[in-house]
XYZ file of C-alpha atoms in Angstrom:
350
model
C 163.609 130.487 120.245
C 163.353 131.544 123.894
C 165.907 129.901 126.177
C 166.530 129.940 129.912
C 169.939 131.582 130.479
C 169.679 130.894 134.215
C 170.345 127.237 133.411
C 173.427 128.246 131.414
C 174.842 130.346 134.250
C 174.088 127.690 136.854
C 176.023 125.204 134.763
C 178.917 127.664 134.484
C 178.979 127.967 138.282
C 179.005 124.163 138.629
C 182.027 123.968 136.317
C 183.754 126.791 138.205
C 183.288 124.957 141.505
C 184.291 121.511 140.270
C 186.999 119.599 142.190
C 189.851 119.788 139.685
C 193.329 121.121 140.518
C 192.594 124.764 139.781
C 196.006 125.864 141.056
C 197.493 124.582 137.800
C 195.257 126.919 135.794
C 195.660 130.049 137.900
C 197.178 132.853 135.849
C 197.414 130.634 132.770
C 196.364 131.313 129.168
C 193.944 128.815 127.569
C 193.320 128.783 123.838
C 190.033 127.151 122.768
C 189.475 126.461 119.075
C 185.882 126.189 117.925
C 184.824 128.132 121.015
C 181.548 129.032 119.297
C 180.481 125.402 119.431
C 177.820 123.843 121.602
C 180.249 122.144 124.042
C 183.333 124.427 123.992
C 181.228 127.510 124.773
C 180.652 125.975 128.201
C 184.407 125.749 128.756
C 184.554 129.507 128.149
C 181.580 130.230 130.410
C 182.881 127.967 133.178
C 186.441 129.305 133.238
C 185.359 132.933 133.191
C 182.883 132.192 135.979
C 185.829 130.690 137.874
C 187.564 134.052 137.565
C 184.442 135.873 138.773
C 183.991 133.686 141.839
C 187.546 132.750 142.803
C 189.810 135.330 141.110
C 191.828 132.654 139.323
C 193.252 135.017 136.708
C 192.726 132.614 133.810
C 192.985 134.227 130.356
C 190.712 132.761 127.667
C 191.405 133.125 123.957
C 188.303 131.996 122.091
C 189.115 131.062 118.504
C 186.001 131.277 116.331
C 185.258 131.292 112.627
C 181.893 133.072 112.631
C 182.291 136.654 113.891
C 178.581 137.459 114.156
C 177.745 134.337 116.131
C 180.805 134.722 118.369
C 180.007 138.321 119.216
C 176.447 137.329 120.039
C 177.379 134.272 122.106
C 180.120 136.026 124.076
C 178.682 139.543 124.129
C 178.803 139.672 127.942
C 182.601 139.274 127.853
C 183.377 141.862 125.181
C 185.175 144.331 127.470
C 186.821 141.846 129.839
C 190.596 141.726 130.100
C 190.514 137.965 130.725
C 188.761 137.243 127.412
C 190.045 137.618 123.860
C 188.223 136.759 120.660
C 190.446 135.413 117.868
C 188.629 135.198 114.534
C 190.039 132.653 112.087
C 189.257 129.383 110.346
C 191.144 126.534 111.996
C 192.140 125.202 108.571
C 194.540 128.157 108.213
C 197.887 128.042 110.116
C 197.793 130.073 113.324
C 199.803 133.281 113.677
C 199.734 134.663 117.216
C 202.520 136.416 119.095
C 201.272 136.091 122.653
C 201.945 133.409 125.253
C 199.719 130.310 125.475
C 199.878 127.609 128.177
C 197.086 125.218 127.180
C 195.246 124.512 123.935
C 191.882 122.757 123.705
C 191.097 121.805 120.117
C 187.330 121.577 119.774
C 186.773 123.008 116.283
C 184.705 120.565 114.273
C 181.324 120.362 112.533
C 179.780 117.996 115.070
C 176.070 118.079 114.252
C 174.668 115.275 112.142
C 173.347 117.690 109.521
C 176.583 119.686 109.273
C 178.719 116.561 108.875
C 176.882 115.286 105.825
C 176.172 118.584 104.079
C 179.886 119.252 103.606
C 181.986 116.145 104.320
C 185.156 117.762 102.940
C 184.872 120.646 105.417
C 184.205 118.135 108.201
C 187.361 116.182 107.352
C 189.518 119.282 106.885
C 188.451 120.922 110.141
C 189.269 117.767 112.062
C 192.512 116.780 110.303
C 194.088 119.886 108.782
C 192.720 121.917 111.679
C 194.210 119.523 114.201
C 197.574 119.627 112.403
C 197.559 123.435 112.535
C 196.687 123.466 116.227
C 199.338 120.878 117.058
C 201.980 122.910 115.228
C 200.803 125.938 117.189
C 201.094 123.957 120.435
C 204.616 122.855 119.502
C 205.727 126.441 118.837
C 204.151 127.716 122.049
C 205.320 124.742 124.190
C 201.688 124.394 125.242
C 199.861 121.310 126.487
C 197.232 120.113 124.009
C 193.825 118.467 124.432
C 191.922 117.002 121.484
C 188.160 116.699 121.823
C 187.683 113.487 119.836
C 184.583 111.270 119.866
C 183.326 107.887 120.947
C 182.376 107.480 117.275
C 185.980 106.491 116.492
C 185.306 102.970 117.795
C 183.142 102.016 114.825
C 181.483 98.611 115.005
C 182.907 95.968 117.350
C 180.726 92.830 117.182
C 179.980 91.330 120.573
C 181.267 94.384 122.453
C 178.864 96.013 124.902
C 181.261 98.603 126.346
C 184.145 100.270 124.514
C 187.607 100.377 126.084
C 190.332 102.718 124.881
C 192.771 100.158 123.473
C 190.353 98.360 121.127
C 188.695 99.785 118.016
C 186.452 98.166 115.439
C 185.424 98.316 111.817
C 184.923 101.698 110.186
C 184.483 101.817 106.407
C 186.413 104.879 105.153
C 184.491 104.911 101.851
C 181.141 105.403 103.561
C 180.589 109.153 103.928
C 178.522 108.515 107.031
C 181.877 107.782 108.656
C 183.670 110.971 107.613
C 183.478 112.479 111.104
C 184.654 109.312 112.848
C 187.460 108.679 110.316
C 188.629 112.281 110.624
C 188.700 111.994 114.412
C 190.755 108.793 114.097
C 193.233 110.627 111.879
C 193.398 113.527 114.344
C 194.157 111.095 117.167
C 197.010 109.640 115.084
C 198.375 113.145 114.614
C 198.299 113.588 118.389
C 200.275 110.366 118.787
C 202.856 111.671 116.284
C 203.259 114.988 118.066
C 203.374 113.297 121.444
C 206.345 111.372 120.060
C 207.846 114.802 119.288
C 207.440 115.717 122.981
C 204.286 117.821 122.630
C 201.991 117.064 125.557
C 198.918 115.681 123.749
C 195.913 114.250 125.551
C 192.667 112.981 123.988
C 189.098 112.678 125.263
C 186.417 110.608 123.545
C 183.085 111.986 124.780
C 179.834 110.071 124.659
C 176.656 112.004 123.824
C 176.665 115.240 125.803
C 173.353 116.677 126.996
C 172.845 120.415 127.522
C 171.257 123.511 126.092
C 172.839 125.433 123.261
C 172.393 123.164 120.234
C 170.458 124.387 117.198
C 167.108 122.658 116.925
C 167.913 121.424 113.414
C 171.282 119.948 114.471
C 170.120 116.358 113.964
C 171.507 114.780 117.130
C 169.216 112.352 118.929
C 168.376 114.328 122.048
C 167.925 117.662 120.270
C 165.698 115.926 117.733
C 163.474 114.869 120.646
C 163.480 118.444 121.991
C 162.538 119.816 118.583
C 159.696 117.333 118.172
C 158.283 118.165 121.598
C 158.445 121.899 120.886
C 156.618 121.435 117.597
C 153.978 118.927 118.701
C 152.904 116.299 121.176
C 154.715 113.335 119.672
C 158.214 111.849 119.599
C 158.672 109.615 116.567
C 161.432 107.015 116.887
C 163.164 105.984 113.669
C 163.090 102.306 114.508
C 162.324 100.209 117.574
C 164.278 102.356 120.046
C 166.612 99.554 121.151
C 170.063 101.057 120.296
C 171.919 101.918 123.516
C 174.098 104.924 124.284
C 175.918 106.457 127.224
C 174.997 110.061 127.963
C 176.707 112.792 129.967
C 175.646 116.204 131.216
C 177.671 119.222 130.106
C 179.049 120.124 133.544
C 180.476 116.629 134.001
C 181.774 116.684 130.420
C 183.723 119.929 130.850
C 185.085 118.834 134.216
C 186.228 115.588 132.609
C 187.941 117.451 129.771
C 189.814 119.687 132.184
C 190.760 116.660 134.294
C 192.345 114.930 131.288
C 194.065 118.157 130.232
C 195.679 118.495 133.653
C 196.084 114.887 134.823
C 196.102 112.711 131.694
C 199.141 111.074 130.141
C 200.515 112.413 126.865
C 199.675 110.227 123.890
C 196.745 108.600 125.727
C 193.002 108.670 125.012
C 190.276 108.651 127.667
C 186.606 107.791 127.280
C 184.467 110.569 128.704
C 181.214 108.955 129.731
C 178.987 108.154 132.687
C 178.256 104.429 132.700
C 175.329 104.962 135.055
C 173.774 107.275 132.412
C 173.364 104.500 129.863
C 169.981 104.170 128.178
C 168.306 102.928 125.043
C 166.852 105.417 122.582
C 163.383 104.495 123.819
C 164.380 104.901 127.476
C 165.809 108.356 126.752
C 162.562 109.360 125.055
C 160.535 108.044 128.005
C 162.624 110.002 130.501
C 162.233 113.206 128.514
C 158.491 112.710 128.066
C 158.109 112.195 131.836
C 159.279 115.773 132.435
C 156.542 117.356 130.307
C 153.839 118.362 132.780
C 151.534 120.681 130.827
C 150.409 118.197 128.159
C 150.594 114.576 127.079
C 153.443 113.659 124.729
C 153.242 110.255 123.061
C 155.988 108.084 121.598
C 155.471 106.382 118.236
C 157.610 104.306 115.876
C 158.499 104.852 112.231
C 159.638 101.366 111.219
C 159.692 102.199 107.498
C 162.485 104.703 108.087
C 164.359 101.975 109.928
C 164.148 99.794 106.830
C 164.859 102.367 104.104
C 166.972 105.259 105.436
C 170.726 104.411 105.364
C 171.315 106.921 108.150
C 169.149 104.709 110.358
C 169.797 101.223 108.994
C 173.555 101.625 109.512
C 173.292 102.868 113.107
C 175.517 100.922 115.516
C 173.289 99.181 118.047
C 175.520 99.777 121.089
C 177.738 102.834 121.617
C 178.618 102.733 125.307
C 181.981 103.618 126.785
C 183.917 102.245 129.747
C 184.834 105.007 132.218
C 187.491 103.127 134.230
C 190.464 104.949 132.712
C 189.228 108.494 133.278
C 187.954 107.514 136.732
C 191.523 106.564 137.633
C 192.407 110.267 137.271
C 189.961 111.132 140.042
C 187.030 112.229 137.849
C 183.483 111.127 138.533
C 180.165 112.357 137.110
C 177.720 114.127 139.386
C 174.546 114.569 137.293
C 172.121 111.697 136.714
C 170.519 111.081 133.338
C 167.140 112.066 134.715
C 168.487 115.370 136.038
C 170.454 115.978 132.825
C 167.281 115.648 130.752
C 165.376 117.885 133.150
C 167.965 120.685 132.935
C 168.319 120.432 129.166
C 164.571 120.596 128.669
C 164.293 123.552 131.045
C 166.872 125.408 128.937
C 164.627 125.097 125.891
C 161.499 125.719 127.979
C 159.953 122.371 127.081
C 158.904 121.351 130.616
């Protein structure tokens, strides 16, 4: 698949120029687990771009499991002194002699397909992996950030916007919930280690839009991209009424770094842009509006809505309240319309 790397580098520059307190990262060592992933790769790109543009002297240690994919994704950084590739599965305890100041734990099978193909691996990466990274943070006296998920809220009847101190029903025996239950357990581990005086902060991102996801990942927005690349139709699995909050990658990474630097230990922060809320149908309509070379239609598959458990059990509203993270000084900059436009340009859909 041909992608537009200019979009990727422009996003890295936006992250590098974001208004966080960069003085607290200058000369520091950041360890990023799961750095190969769709979202954490942008943390790597953004911080190294910060070094290129502003000489911040930040050292990045990118922990990855897949050597081939890591060497391909980060090939441009292979000979840089400010970048180190650490190859290991997060489920194995970490042995590393060097100094580390900050740890961002982002290792997790996050795609819909990956979660359900191997639920045990999904749970282990999130729980055992988090335990290993927290122990590593304790030994290194490093501040720790967990990339959790808005999925941890489960179902809260009558709630139209999630707040951090209230969670709902989540059936632990339903394997559809393995990712969310594992993230809940990881958050509890963070609370335990915070009690042991490890600086642990948590972010709960909403759906993050950007390039870099595999087309068979299964997430809503990439499913739309894939359908538009393969034809002139987006098929909705239902009536398109479920609502979500979305967030562009540059705002997401800036929010993560804000919580890492400014958040309170033992606290969780929703990472979402309330103004980027939309229904599934509205998201499809926005994306279709950016296709200029042909007509793309939207249709409905109501039978899937009735029969497929992956669709019938979908929570109707998954929208976060951003008040808590906004109190740290963070605010999103990219509109939903612009986010869709950039993401589609990355995959050369427009």
